mmCIF file of C-alpha atoms in Angstrom:
data_model
loop_
_atom_site.group_PDB
_atom_site.id
_atom_site.type_symbol
_atom_site.label_atom_id
_atom_site.label_comp_id
_atom_site.label_asym_id
_atom_site.label_seq_id
_atom_site.Cartn_x
_atom_site.Cartn_y
_atom_site.Cartn_z
ATOM 1 C CA MET B 1 83.608 -49.249 51.164
ATOM 2 C CA ALA B 2 83.147 -49.107 47.466
ATOM 3 C CA GLU B 3 79.370 -48.791 47.917
ATOM 4 C CA MET B 4 79.777 -45.893 50.361
ATOM 5 C CA GLU B 5 82.036 -44.085 47.898
ATOM 6 C CA ASP B 6 79.468 -44.514 45.115
ATOM 7 C CA SER B 7 76.671 -43.106 47.267
ATOM 8 C CA LYS B 8 78.810 -40.106 48.203
ATOM 9 C CA ALA B 9 79.541 -39.433 44.549
ATOM 10 C CA LYS B 10 75.875 -39.543 43.676
ATOM 11 C CA SER B 11 74.971 -37.163 46.504
ATOM 12 C CA THR B 12 77.613 -34.705 45.480
ATOM 13 C CA SER B 13 76.478 -34.772 41.845
ATOM 14 C CA GLY B 14 72.804 -34.250 42.897
ATOM 15 C CA SER B 15 73.751 -31.304 45.100
ATOM 16 C CA LEU B 16 75.708 -29.780 42.278
ATOM 17 C CA PHE B 17 72.662 -30.091 39.978
ATOM 18 C CA PHE B 18 70.346 -28.431 42.475
ATOM 19 C CA ASN B 19 72.841 -25.688 43.122
ATOM 20 C CA ARG B 20 73.214 -25.056 39.405
ATOM 21 C CA SER B 21 69.405 -24.817 38.880
ATOM 22 C CA PHE B 22 69.092 -22.506 41.841
ATOM 23 C CA THR B 23 71.777 -20.249 40.501
ATOM 24 C CA MET B 24 70.072 -20.172 37.063
ATOM 25 C CA ASN B 25 66.711 -19.217 38.600
ATOM 26 C CA SER B 26 68.308 -16.629 40.783
ATOM 27 C CA THR B 27 70.113 -15.086 37.829
ATOM 28 C CA ALA B 28 66.828 -14.978 35.841
ATOM 29 C CA ALA B 29 65.113 -13.233 38.734
ATOM 30 C CA ALA B 30 67.968 -10.826 38.939
ATOM 31 C CA GLU B 31 67.727 -10.114 35.255
ATOM 32 C CA SER B 32 64.015 -9.444 35.587
ATOM 33 C CA ASN B 33 64.789 -6.815 38.168
ATOM 34 C CA SER B 34 67.425 -5.331 35.987
ATOM 35 C CA PRO B 35 66.903 -2.030 34.055
ATOM 36 C CA LYS B 36 66.397 -3.997 30.828
ATOM 37 C CA PHE B 37 62.988 -5.218 32.079
ATOM 38 C CA HIS B 38 61.941 -1.654 32.823
ATOM 39 C CA LEU B 39 62.889 -0.685 29.318
ATOM 40 C CA LEU B 40 60.328 -3.189 27.978
ATOM 41 C CA LEU B 41 57.559 -1.264 29.673
ATOM 42 C CA ASN B 42 58.640 1.826 27.790
ATOM 43 C CA SER B 43 58.711 0.053 24.430
ATOM 44 C CA PRO B 44 56.917 1.616 21.361
ATOM 45 C CA SER B 45 54.103 -0.985 21.456
ATOM 46 C CA SER B 46 53.127 -0.083 25.009
ATOM 47 C CA LEU B 47 53.297 3.609 24.168
ATOM 48 C CA ASN B 48 51.046 3.100 21.138
ATOM 49 C CA ARG B 49 48.519 1.223 23.257
ATOM 50 C CA ALA B 50 48.379 4.051 25.764
ATOM 51 C CA ALA B 51 47.994 6.585 22.974
ATOM 52 C CA SER B 52 45.107 4.614 21.432
ATOM 53 C CA ILE B 53 43.322 4.431 24.798
ATOM 54 C CA SER B 54 43.653 8.179 25.322
ATOM 55 C CA ARG B 55 42.473 8.769 21.755
ATOM 56 C CA PHE B 56 39.358 6.588 22.368
ATOM 57 C CA TYR B 57 38.396 8.580 25.464
ATOM 58 C CA ASN B 58 38.917 11.848 23.596
ATOM 59 C CA SER B 59 36.638 10.689 20.757
ATOM 60 C CA PHE B 60 34.002 9.591 23.292
ATOM 61 C CA ASP B 61 34.099 13.044 24.885
ATOM 62 C CA SER B 62 33.674 14.668 21.467
ATOM 63 C CA VAL B 63 30.615 12.468 20.735
ATOM 64 C CA LYS B 64 29.078 13.482 24.051
ATOM 65 C CA GLY B 65 29.624 17.113 23.129
ATOM 66 C CA LYS B 66 27.879 16.655 19.778
ATOM 67 C CA VAL B 67 24.902 14.958 21.455
ATOM 68 C CA LYS B 68 24.570 17.857 23.876
ATOM 69 C CA LYS B 69 24.606 20.307 20.957
ATOM 70 C CA LEU B 70 21.841 18.380 19.168
ATOM 71 C CA CYS B 71 19.720 18.308 22.343
ATOM 72 C CA ASN B 72 20.103 22.048 22.756
ATOM 73 C CA LEU B 73 19.162 22.567 19.110
ATOM 74 C CA PHE B 74 15.926 20.570 19.438
ATOM 75 C CA GLU B 75 15.016 22.300 22.689
ATOM 76 C CA SER B 76 15.454 25.695 21.062
ATOM 77 C CA ALA B 77 13.265 24.589 18.102
ATOM 78 C CA LYS B 78 10.504 23.429 20.493
ATOM 79 C CA SER B 79 10.627 26.676 22.415
ATOM 80 C CA SER B 80 10.403 28.695 19.193
ATOM 81 C CA SER B 81 7.357 26.676 17.993
ATOM 82 C CA SER B 82 5.442 27.045 21.267
ATOM 83 C CA PRO B 83 1.952 28.669 21.139
ATOM 84 C CA SER B 84 3.175 31.727 23.015
ATOM 85 C CA ASN B 85 5.758 32.418 20.317
ATOM 86 C CA LEU B 86 3.308 31.700 17.502
ATOM 87 C CA ALA B 87 0.778 34.107 18.927
ATOM 88 C CA SER B 88 3.142 37.061 18.800
ATOM 89 C CA PRO B 89 1.938 39.652 16.244
ATOM 90 C CA LYS B 90 5.436 40.593 15.177
ATOM 91 C CA GLU B 91 6.167 37.259 13.516
ATOM 92 C CA THR B 92 4.499 36.740 10.160
ATOM 93 C CA SER B 93 4.085 33.297 8.589
ATOM 94 C CA PRO B 94 5.060 32.907 4.931
ATOM 95 C CA ARG B 95 2.279 32.781 2.366
ATOM 96 C CA VAL B 96 1.485 29.455 0.781
ATOM 97 C CA VAL B 97 0.332 29.702 -2.817
ATOM 98 C CA LEU B 98 -1.874 26.798 -3.914
ATOM 99 C CA ARG B 99 -1.763 26.012 -7.582
ATOM 100 C CA PRO B 100 -4.883 24.468 -9.079
ATOM 101 C CA SER B 101 -4.496 20.968 -10.462
ATOM 102 C CA LYS B 102 -5.513 19.917 -13.934
ATOM 103 C CA SER B 103 -8.790 18.458 -12.659
ATOM 104 C CA ILE B 104 -9.750 21.797 -11.079
ATOM 105 C CA ALA B 105 -8.852 23.631 -14.267
ATOM 106 C CA TYR B 106 -11.272 21.425 -16.163
ATOM 107 C CA SER B 107 -14.105 21.653 -13.602
ATOM 108 C CA SER B 108 -16.059 24.201 -15.594
ATOM 109 C CA SER B 109 -15.852 22.118 -18.739
ATOM 110 C CA PHE B 110 -17.382 19.080 -16.997
ATOM 111 C CA SER B 111 -20.769 20.670 -16.458
ATOM 112 C CA LEU B 112 -20.828 22.084 -19.981
ATOM 113 C CA SER B 113 -19.960 18.752 -21.570
ATOM 114 C CA PHE B 114 -22.532 16.966 -19.409
ATOM 115 C CA ASN B 115 -25.355 19.360 -20.298
ATOM 116 C CA ASN B 116 -24.439 19.447 -24.003
ATOM 117 C CA SER B 117 -23.867 15.703 -24.385
ATOM 118 C CA SER B 118 -25.188 14.460 -27.719
ATOM 119 C CA ILE B 119 -24.925 10.763 -26.763
ATOM 120 C CA ARG B 120 -28.060 9.560 -25.001
ATOM 121 C CA LEU B 121 -29.198 6.238 -23.526
ATOM 122 C CA PRO B 122 -32.965 5.971 -23.986
ATOM 123 C CA GLY B 123 -35.123 4.946 -21.042
ATOM 124 C CA THR B 124 -32.584 5.863 -18.351
ATOM 125 C CA GLU B 125 -33.512 9.479 -17.595
ATOM 126 C CA ASP B 126 -34.230 8.684 -13.945
ATOM 127 C CA ARG B 127 -31.133 6.672 -13.048
ATOM 128 C CA ILE B 128 -27.379 6.224 -13.169
ATOM 129 C CA VAL B 129 -26.125 3.544 -15.553
ATOM 130 C CA VAL B 130 -22.603 2.149 -15.396
ATOM 131 C CA TYR B 131 -21.295 -0.356 -17.935
ATOM 132 C CA LEU B 132 -18.522 -2.361 -16.292
ATOM 133 C CA THR B 133 -16.996 -5.803 -15.896
ATOM 134 C CA SER B 134 -16.434 -7.963 -12.840
ATOM 135 C CA LEU B 135 -13.765 -10.119 -14.490
ATOM 136 C CA ARG B 136 -10.134 -9.578 -13.495
ATOM 137 C CA GLY B 137 -8.620 -10.548 -16.821
ATOM 138 C CA ILE B 138 -7.213 -7.053 -17.377
ATOM 139 C CA ARG B 139 -6.042 -5.555 -14.120
ATOM 140 C CA ARG B 140 -6.290 -1.882 -15.109
ATOM 141 C CA THR B 141 -9.840 -2.288 -16.445
ATOM 142 C CA TYR B 142 -11.003 -4.076 -13.322
ATOM 143 C CA GLU B 143 -9.433 -1.461 -11.026
ATOM 144 C CA ASP B 144 -11.108 1.383 -12.938
ATOM 145 C CA CYS B 145 -14.486 -0.346 -12.773
ATOM 146 C CA TYR B 146 -14.096 -1.010 -9.067
ATOM 147 C CA ALA B 147 -13.027 2.585 -8.358
ATOM 148 C CA VAL B 148 -16.057 4.035 -10.156
ATOM 149 C CA LYS B 149 -18.366 1.610 -8.354
ATOM 150 C CA MET B 150 -16.952 2.628 -4.968
ATOM 151 C CA ILE B 151 -17.298 6.340 -5.761
ATOM 152 C CA PHE B 152 -21.017 5.974 -6.417
ATOM 153 C CA ARG B 153 -21.489 3.751 -3.382
ATOM 154 C CA GLY B 154 -19.913 6.480 -1.293
ATOM 155 C CA PHE B 155 -22.788 8.773 -2.307
ATOM 156 C CA ARG B 156 -25.278 6.005 -1.344
ATOM 157 C CA VAL B 157 -27.169 6.276 -4.621
ATOM 158 C CA TRP B 158 -28.624 3.338 -6.494
ATOM 159 C CA VAL B 159 -26.708 2.521 -9.689
ATOM 160 C CA ASP B 160 -27.892 0.389 -12.573
ATOM 161 C CA GLU B 161 -24.737 -1.692 -12.966
ATOM 162 C CA ARG B 162 -24.658 -3.453 -16.319
ATOM 163 C CA ASP B 163 -21.938 -6.080 -16.192
ATOM 164 C CA ILE B 164 -20.993 -7.121 -19.725
ATOM 165 C CA SER B 165 -19.244 -10.233 -18.374
ATOM 166 C CA MET B 166 -22.593 -11.419 -17.005
ATOM 167 C CA ASP B 167 -24.622 -10.562 -20.085
ATOM 168 C CA ALA B 168 -23.137 -10.077 -23.578
ATOM 169 C CA ALA B 169 -26.225 -8.113 -24.657
ATOM 170 C CA TYR B 170 -24.977 -5.129 -22.629
ATOM 171 C CA LYS B 171 -21.791 -5.014 -24.687
ATOM 172 C CA LYS B 172 -23.764 -4.866 -27.931
ATOM 173 C CA GLU B 173 -26.013 -2.194 -26.413
ATOM 174 C CA LEU B 174 -23.011 -0.043 -25.434
ATOM 175 C CA GLN B 175 -21.442 -0.430 -28.870
ATOM 176 C CA SER B 176 -24.652 0.689 -30.561
ATOM 177 C CA VAL B 177 -25.008 3.731 -28.279
ATOM 178 C CA LEU B 178 -21.389 4.898 -28.629
ATOM 179 C CA LYS B 179 -21.299 3.775 -32.289
ATOM 180 C CA GLU B 180 -17.933 2.124 -31.790
ATOM 181 C CA LYS B 181 -16.872 -1.491 -32.046
ATOM 182 C CA THR B 182 -14.073 -1.229 -29.485
ATOM 183 C CA VAL B 183 -15.204 0.354 -26.214
ATOM 184 C CA SER B 184 -13.300 0.780 -22.970
ATOM 185 C CA LEU B 185 -14.758 0.178 -19.539
ATOM 186 C CA PRO B 186 -16.255 1.600 -17.429
ATOM 187 C CA GLN B 187 -18.716 3.923 -19.193
ATOM 188 C CA VAL B 188 -21.136 6.088 -17.201
ATOM 189 C CA PHE B 189 -24.510 7.586 -18.124
ATOM 190 C CA ILE B 190 -26.324 9.934 -15.733
ATOM 191 C CA LYS B 191 -29.949 10.871 -16.403
ATOM 192 C CA GLY B 192 -29.643 9.339 -19.857
ATOM 193 C CA LYS B 193 -26.652 11.553 -20.795
ATOM 194 C CA TYR B 194 -23.205 10.199 -21.531
ATOM 195 C CA VAL B 195 -20.593 11.345 -19.001
ATOM 196 C CA GLY B 196 -17.410 9.384 -19.754
ATOM 197 C CA GLY B 197 -15.030 6.818 -18.347
ATOM 198 C CA ALA B 198 -13.104 6.344 -15.130
ATOM 199 C CA ASP B 199 -10.795 9.353 -15.552
ATOM 200 C CA VAL B 200 -13.709 11.730 -16.018
ATOM 201 C CA ILE B 201 -15.617 10.375 -13.019
ATOM 202 C CA LYS B 202 -12.547 10.569 -10.781
ATOM 203 C CA SER B 203 -11.855 14.166 -11.835
ATOM 204 C CA MET B 204 -15.487 15.199 -11.302
ATOM 205 C CA PHE B 205 -15.418 13.577 -7.883
ATOM 206 C CA GLU B 206 -12.236 15.420 -6.895
ATOM 207 C CA VAL B 207 -13.514 18.884 -7.849
ATOM 208 C CA GLY B 208 -17.018 18.366 -6.448
ATOM 209 C CA GLU B 209 -18.928 18.419 -9.750
ATOM 210 C CA LEU B 210 -20.165 14.860 -9.305
ATOM 211 C CA ALA B 211 -21.801 15.709 -5.966
ATOM 212 C CA LYS B 212 -23.729 18.547 -7.616
ATOM 213 C CA ILE B 213 -25.011 16.307 -10.403
ATOM 214 C CA LEU B 214 -26.077 13.569 -7.949
ATOM 215 C CA ASP B 215 -27.837 16.016 -5.646
ATOM 216 C CA GLY B 216 -31.349 15.114 -6.819
ATOM 217 C CA PHE B 217 -31.027 11.321 -6.562
ATOM 218 C CA PRO B 218 -32.524 9.462 -3.556
ATOM 219 C CA ARG B 219 -30.134 8.082 -0.988
ATOM 220 C CA ARG B 220 -30.118 4.553 0.345
ATOM 221 C CA GLN B 221 -29.550 3.481 3.914
ATOM 222 C CA PRO B 222 -25.890 3.125 4.955
ATOM 223 C CA GLY B 223 -24.682 -0.420 4.423
ATOM 224 C CA PHE B 224 -27.743 -1.409 2.391
ATOM 225 C CA VAL B 225 -27.289 -4.655 0.412
ATOM 226 C CA CYS B 226 -29.916 -6.288 -1.773
ATOM 227 C CA GLN B 227 -31.186 -9.443 -0.095
ATOM 228 C CA GLY B 228 -32.070 -11.063 -3.415
ATOM 229 C CA CYS B 229 -28.731 -10.859 -5.243
ATOM 230 C CA GLY B 230 -26.220 -9.368 -2.790
ATOM 231 C CA ASP B 231 -25.735 -6.325 -5.094
ATOM 232 C CA VAL B 232 -24.597 -8.567 -7.952
ATOM 233 C CA ARG B 233 -27.680 -7.491 -9.993
ATOM 234 C CA PHE B 234 -28.165 -11.048 -11.345
ATOM 235 C CA VAL B 235 -29.791 -14.223 -10.022
ATOM 236 C CA PRO B 236 -30.142 -17.731 -11.535
ATOM 237 C CA CYS B 237 -33.088 -18.159 -13.844
ATOM 238 C CA TRP B 238 -36.194 -19.422 -12.045
ATOM 239 C CA ASN B 239 -37.545 -21.121 -15.143
ATOM 240 C CA CYS B 240 -34.535 -23.338 -15.947
ATOM 241 C CA SER B 241 -32.552 -22.985 -12.675
ATOM 242 C CA GLY B 242 -29.581 -21.700 -14.672
ATOM 243 C CA SER B 243 -29.338 -24.711 -17.008
ATOM 244 C CA ARG B 244 -30.601 -22.730 -20.040
ATOM 245 C CA LYS B 245 -32.738 -25.702 -21.041
ATOM 246 C CA VAL B 246 -36.438 -26.391 -20.514
ATOM 247 C CA PHE B 247 -38.199 -29.664 -21.180
ATOM 248 C CA ASP B 248 -41.138 -29.296 -23.576
ATOM 249 C CA GLU B 249 -43.846 -31.699 -22.458
ATOM 250 C CA ASP B 250 -45.805 -31.459 -25.716
ATOM 251 C CA GLU B 251 -42.883 -32.366 -27.958
ATOM 252 C CA GLU B 252 -41.063 -34.283 -25.208
ATOM 253 C CA LEU B 253 -37.794 -32.580 -26.114
ATOM 254 C CA PRO B 254 -35.454 -30.189 -24.233
ATOM 255 C CA LYS B 255 -35.495 -26.669 -25.585
ATOM 256 C CA LYS B 256 -33.545 -23.476 -24.967
ATOM 257 C CA CYS B 257 -34.862 -21.256 -22.165
ATOM 258 C CA LEU B 258 -36.016 -17.906 -23.543
ATOM 259 C CA GLU B 259 -36.080 -16.037 -20.223
ATOM 260 C CA CYS B 260 -32.378 -16.061 -19.285
ATOM 261 C CA ASN B 261 -29.153 -14.989 -20.950
ATOM 262 C CA GLU B 262 -26.253 -17.091 -22.175
ATOM 263 C CA ASN B 263 -25.091 -17.667 -18.602
ATOM 264 C CA GLY B 264 -28.482 -18.836 -17.313
ATOM 265 C CA LEU B 265 -28.994 -15.574 -15.349
ATOM 266 C CA ILE B 266 -31.733 -12.965 -15.136
ATOM 267 C CA ARG B 267 -31.809 -9.489 -13.665
ATOM 268 C CA CYS B 268 -32.607 -9.341 -9.963
ATOM 269 C CA PRO B 269 -36.314 -8.532 -9.593
ATOM 270 C CA ASP B 270 -35.759 -6.878 -6.183
ATOM 271 C CA CYS B 271 -33.215 -4.193 -7.057
ATOM 272 C CA CYS B 272 -33.388 -3.969 -10.872
ATOM 273 C CA SER B 273 -37.136 -3.945 -11.506
#
Protein backbone atom coordinates (compact mmCIF):
# COMPACT_ATOMS: atom_id res chain seq x y z
CA MET A 1 0.00 0.00 0.00
CA ALA A 2 2.79 2.33 0.84
CA GLU A 3 4.42 1.65 -2.55
CA MET A 4 1.17 2.41 -4.40
CA GLU A 5 0.84 5.71 -2.55
CA ASP A 6 4.41 6.68 -3.48
CA SER A 7 3.81 5.94 -7.16
CA LYS A 8 0.62 8.01 -7.13
CA ALA A 9 2.48 10.92 -5.59
CA LYS A 10 5.17 10.76 -8.22
CA SER A 11 2.62 10.66 -11.04
CA THR A 12 0.77 13.63 -9.67
CA SER A 13 3.98 15.64 -9.31
CA GLY A 14 5.04 14.76 -12.91
CA SER A 15 1.64 15.80 -14.27
CA LEU A 16 1.86 19.06 -12.40
CA PHE A 17 5.30 19.73 -13.95
CA PHE A 18 4.08 19.05 -17.47
CA ASN A 19 1.01 21.17 -16.93
CA ARG A 20 3.13 24.03 -15.64
CA SER A 21 5.50 23.89 -18.67
CA PHE A 22 2.55 23.76 -21.02
CA THR A 23 1.00 26.77 -19.42
CA MET A 24 4.32 28.68 -19.66
CA ASN A 25 4.67 27.88 -23.37
CA SER A 26 1.09 28.77 -24.02
CA THR A 27 1.47 32.09 -22.25
CA ALA A 28 4.64 32.86 -24.29
CA ALA A 29 2.77 32.09 -27.50
CA ALA A 30 -0.04 34.29 -26.36
CA GLU A 31 2.36 37.09 -25.61
CA SER A 32 3.88 36.76 -29.06
CA ASN A 33 0.46 37.29 -30.54
CA SER A 34 -0.13 40.23 -28.33
CA PRO A 35 0.03 43.87 -29.62
CA LYS A 36 3.46 44.29 -28.00
CA PHE A 37 5.01 42.00 -30.65
CA HIS A 38 3.47 44.08 -33.41
CA LEU A 39 4.97 47.16 -31.88
CA LEU A 40 8.45 45.65 -32.34
CA LEU A 41 7.93 45.59 -36.08
CA ASN A 42 7.26 49.31 -35.98
CA SER A 43 10.38 50.06 -33.94
CA PRO A 44 12.82 52.86 -35.07
CA SER A 45 15.48 50.33 -36.19
CA SER A 46 13.12 48.64 -38.63
CA LEU A 47 11.96 52.01 -39.91
CA ASN A 48 15.56 53.13 -40.47
CA ARG A 49 16.31 49.95 -42.39
CA ALA A 50 13.36 50.52 -44.68
CA ALA A 51 14.39 54.13 -45.21
CA SER A 52 17.95 53.09 -46.11
CA ILE A 53 16.66 50.55 -48.65
CA SER A 54 14.43 53.14 -50.30
CA ARG A 55 17.32 55.61 -50.30
CA PHE A 56 19.59 53.04 -52.04
CA TYR A 57 17.05 52.47 -54.82
CA ASN A 58 16.61 56.21 -55.27
CA SER A 59 20.38 56.71 -55.61
CA PHE A 60 20.55 53.84 -58.12
CA ASP A 61 17.83 55.50 -60.20
CA SER A 62 19.73 58.80 -60.12
CA VAL A 63 22.93 57.05 -61.34
CA LYS A 64 21.00 55.50 -64.21
CA GLY A 65 19.71 58.94 -65.13
CA LYS A 66 23.23 60.38 -65.18
CA VAL A 67 24.46 57.54 -67.40
CA LYS A 68 21.65 58.18 -69.85
CA LYS A 69 22.57 61.88 -69.95
CA LEU A 70 26.22 61.05 -70.69
CA CYS A 71 25.20 58.66 -73.49
CA ASN A 72 23.02 61.32 -75.05
CA LEU A 73 25.86 63.83 -74.80
CA PHE A 74 28.32 61.55 -76.63
CA GLU A 75 25.76 60.69 -79.30
CA SER A 76 25.14 64.37 -79.95
CA ALA A 77 28.92 65.00 -80.20
CA LYS A 78 29.29 62.15 -82.74
CA SER A 79 26.42 63.45 -84.81
CA SER A 80 27.90 66.96 -84.82
CA SER A 81 31.33 65.65 -85.95
CA SER A 82 29.93 63.57 -88.82
CA PRO A 83 31.21 64.29 -92.37
CA SER A 84 27.85 65.67 -93.44
CA ASN A 85 28.00 68.31 -90.72
CA LEU A 86 31.66 69.10 -91.42
CA ALA A 87 30.97 69.62 -95.09
CA SER A 88 28.43 72.36 -94.49
CA PRO A 89 29.72 75.73 -95.79
CA LYS A 90 28.12 77.70 -93.00
CA GLU A 91 30.37 76.32 -90.28
CA THR A 92 33.89 77.73 -90.24
CA SER A 93 36.76 76.01 -88.44
CA PRO A 94 38.97 78.15 -86.20
CA ARG A 95 42.36 79.18 -87.52
CA VAL A 96 45.41 77.50 -86.08
CA VAL A 97 48.46 79.73 -85.89
CA LEU A 98 51.75 77.82 -85.96
CA ARG A 99 54.62 79.52 -84.24
CA PRO A 100 58.09 78.75 -85.55
CA SER A 101 60.42 77.00 -83.14
CA LYS A 102 63.89 78.19 -82.28
CA SER A 103 65.46 75.72 -84.71
CA ILE A 104 63.38 77.12 -87.59
CA ALA A 105 64.30 80.66 -86.61
CA TYR A 106 67.96 79.75 -86.90
CA SER A 107 67.62 77.84 -90.21
CA SER A 108 68.96 80.70 -92.29
CA SER A 109 71.99 81.10 -90.07
CA PHE A 110 72.98 77.44 -90.51
CA SER A 111 73.76 77.74 -94.20
CA LEU A 112 75.62 81.00 -93.68
CA SER A 113 77.76 79.60 -90.88
CA PHE A 114 78.46 76.45 -92.90
CA ASN A 115 79.57 78.35 -96.00
CA ASN A 116 81.63 80.88 -94.01
CA SER A 117 83.26 78.36 -91.68
CA SER A 118 86.89 79.26 -91.03
CA ILE A 119 87.73 75.89 -89.43
CA ARG A 120 88.77 73.34 -92.04
CA LEU A 121 89.86 69.69 -91.93
CA PRO A 122 92.38 69.13 -94.72
CA GLY A 123 91.97 66.14 -97.03
CA THR A 124 88.27 65.60 -96.31
CA GLU A 125 86.63 67.73 -99.01
CA ASP A 126 84.82 64.73 -100.48
CA ARG A 127 83.38 63.16 -97.33
CA ILE A 128 81.59 63.53 -94.02
CA VAL A 129 83.78 63.19 -90.93
CA VAL A 130 82.34 62.62 -87.47
CA TYR A 131 84.53 62.51 -84.36
CA LEU A 132 82.74 60.43 -81.74
CA THR A 133 83.17 57.82 -79.03
CA SER A 134 81.68 54.36 -78.63
CA LEU A 135 82.33 54.20 -74.88
CA ARG A 136 79.38 54.61 -72.51
CA GLY A 137 81.32 56.20 -69.68
CA ILE A 138 79.36 59.45 -69.96
CA ARG A 139 75.75 58.77 -70.83
CA ARG A 140 74.93 62.14 -72.39
CA THR A 141 78.02 62.06 -74.64
CA TYR A 142 77.27 58.55 -75.83
CA GLU A 143 73.62 59.39 -76.56
CA ASP A 144 74.61 62.46 -78.59
CA CYS A 145 77.14 60.47 -80.60
CA TYR A 146 74.62 57.72 -81.25
CA ALA A 147 71.92 60.20 -82.29
CA VAL A 148 74.20 61.91 -84.82
CA LYS A 149 75.30 58.55 -86.20
CA MET A 150 71.69 57.45 -86.69
CA ILE A 151 70.77 60.72 -88.42
CA PHE A 152 73.45 60.22 -91.05
CA ARG A 153 72.58 56.55 -91.46
CA GLY A 154 69.02 57.60 -92.16
CA PHE A 155 70.29 59.50 -95.22
CA ARG A 156 72.23 56.36 -96.30
CA VAL A 157 75.45 58.28 -96.83
CA TRP A 158 78.89 56.96 -96.01
CA VAL A 159 80.44 58.65 -92.96
CA ASP A 160 84.08 58.62 -91.94
CA GLU A 161 83.54 57.81 -88.27
CA ARG A 162 86.65 58.57 -86.23
CA ASP A 163 86.23 56.95 -82.83
CA ILE A 164 88.66 58.52 -80.36
CA SER A 165 88.14 55.60 -77.95
CA MET A 166 89.56 53.27 -80.61
CA ASP A 167 92.46 55.50 -81.60
CA ALA A 168 93.87 58.29 -79.40
CA ALA A 169 95.46 59.94 -82.46
CA TYR A 170 92.00 61.17 -83.53
CA LYS A 171 91.63 63.08 -80.27
CA LYS A 172 94.93 64.88 -80.83
CA GLU A 173 93.91 65.59 -84.43
CA LEU A 174 90.60 67.13 -83.31
CA GLN A 175 92.32 69.25 -80.67
CA SER A 176 94.78 70.61 -83.22
CA VAL A 177 92.00 71.45 -85.71
CA LEU A 178 89.73 73.17 -83.18
CA LYS A 179 92.75 74.61 -81.32
CA GLU A 180 91.28 73.61 -77.98
CA LYS A 181 92.50 71.19 -75.35
CA THR A 182 89.03 70.27 -74.07
CA VAL A 183 86.65 69.25 -76.86
CA SER A 184 83.13 67.88 -76.63
CA LEU A 185 81.80 65.04 -78.72
CA PRO A 186 80.51 64.55 -81.33
CA GLN A 187 82.06 67.00 -83.81
CA VAL A 188 81.03 67.00 -87.47
CA PHE A 189 82.87 68.15 -90.60
CA ILE A 190 81.14 68.14 -94.00
CA LYS A 191 83.19 68.66 -97.16
CA GLY A 192 86.14 69.69 -95.00
CA LYS A 193 84.15 72.48 -93.27
CA TYR A 194 83.37 72.49 -89.57
CA VAL A 195 79.63 72.23 -88.85
CA GLY A 196 79.28 71.75 -85.08
CA GLY A 197 78.13 69.32 -82.44
CA ALA A 198 75.02 67.28 -81.76
CA ASP A 199 72.69 70.23 -81.12
CA VAL A 200 73.56 71.84 -84.44
CA ILE A 201 73.12 68.61 -86.41
CA LYS A 202 69.76 67.89 -84.77
CA SER A 203 68.50 71.41 -85.51
CA MET A 204 69.67 71.25 -89.13
CA PHE A 205 67.97 67.89 -89.51
CA GLU A 206 64.68 69.23 -88.11
CA VAL A 207 64.51 72.25 -90.43
CA GLY A 208 65.69 70.38 -93.53
CA GLU A 209 69.04 72.15 -93.97
CA LEU A 210 71.01 68.95 -93.48
CA ALA A 211 69.19 67.24 -96.36
CA LYS A 212 70.14 70.11 -98.68
CA ILE A 213 73.81 69.91 -97.73
CA LEU A 214 73.91 66.11 -98.17
CA ASP A 215 72.17 66.25 -101.54
CA GLY A 216 75.34 65.69 -103.58
CA PHE A 217 76.68 62.69 -101.65
CA PRO A 218 76.24 59.14 -103.04
CA ARG A 219 73.73 56.90 -101.34
CA ARG A 220 74.37 53.37 -100.15
CA GLN A 221 72.04 50.43 -100.43
CA PRO A 222 69.44 50.13 -97.64
CA GLY A 223 70.74 47.96 -94.82
CA PHE A 224 74.30 47.95 -96.16
CA VAL A 225 76.90 46.78 -93.60
CA CYS A 226 80.62 46.45 -94.23
CA GLN A 227 81.56 42.78 -94.38
CA GLY A 228 85.11 43.46 -93.20
CA CYS A 229 84.45 45.32 -89.94
CA GLY A 230 80.67 45.36 -89.43
CA ASP A 231 80.65 49.20 -89.65
CA VAL A 232 83.04 49.47 -86.70
CA ARG A 233 85.69 51.03 -89.00
CA PHE A 234 88.51 49.08 -87.28
CA VAL A 235 89.90 45.55 -87.59
CA PRO A 236 92.73 43.76 -85.73
CA CYS A 237 96.18 44.37 -87.14
CA TRP A 238 97.20 41.75 -89.70
CA ASN A 239 100.88 42.15 -88.95
CA CYS A 240 100.78 41.48 -85.19
CA SER A 241 97.23 40.04 -84.86
CA GLY A 242 96.41 42.77 -82.35
CA SER A 243 99.27 41.97 -79.94
CA ARG A 244 101.20 45.16 -80.84
CA LYS A 245 104.42 43.15 -80.86
CA VAL A 246 106.41 41.67 -83.74
CA PHE A 247 109.32 39.28 -83.43
CA ASP A 248 112.46 40.55 -85.17
CA GLU A 249 114.25 37.56 -86.65
CA ASP A 250 117.51 39.44 -87.23
CA GLU A 251 117.88 40.64 -83.65
CA GLU A 252 115.80 37.78 -82.23
CA LEU A 253 113.87 40.20 -80.04
CA PRO A 254 110.18 41.25 -79.89
CA LYS A 255 109.57 44.77 -81.09
CA LYS A 256 106.62 47.16 -81.20
CA CYS A 257 104.39 46.88 -84.27
CA LEU A 258 104.49 50.10 -86.29
CA GLU A 259 101.35 49.45 -88.35
CA CYS A 260 98.66 49.48 -85.65
CA ASN A 261 97.56 51.88 -82.94
CA GLU A 262 97.76 51.54 -79.18
CA ASN A 263 94.87 49.07 -79.20
CA GLY A 264 96.37 46.79 -81.86
CA LEU A 265 93.81 47.97 -84.47
CA ILE A 266 94.00 49.37 -87.99
CA ARG A 267 91.45 51.09 -90.18
CA CYS A 268 89.23 48.76 -92.18
CA PRO A 269 90.65 48.52 -95.70
CA ASP A 270 87.21 47.75 -97.20
CA CYS A 271 85.21 50.78 -96.06
CA CYS A 272 87.88 53.30 -94.99
CA SER A 273 90.39 53.07 -97.84
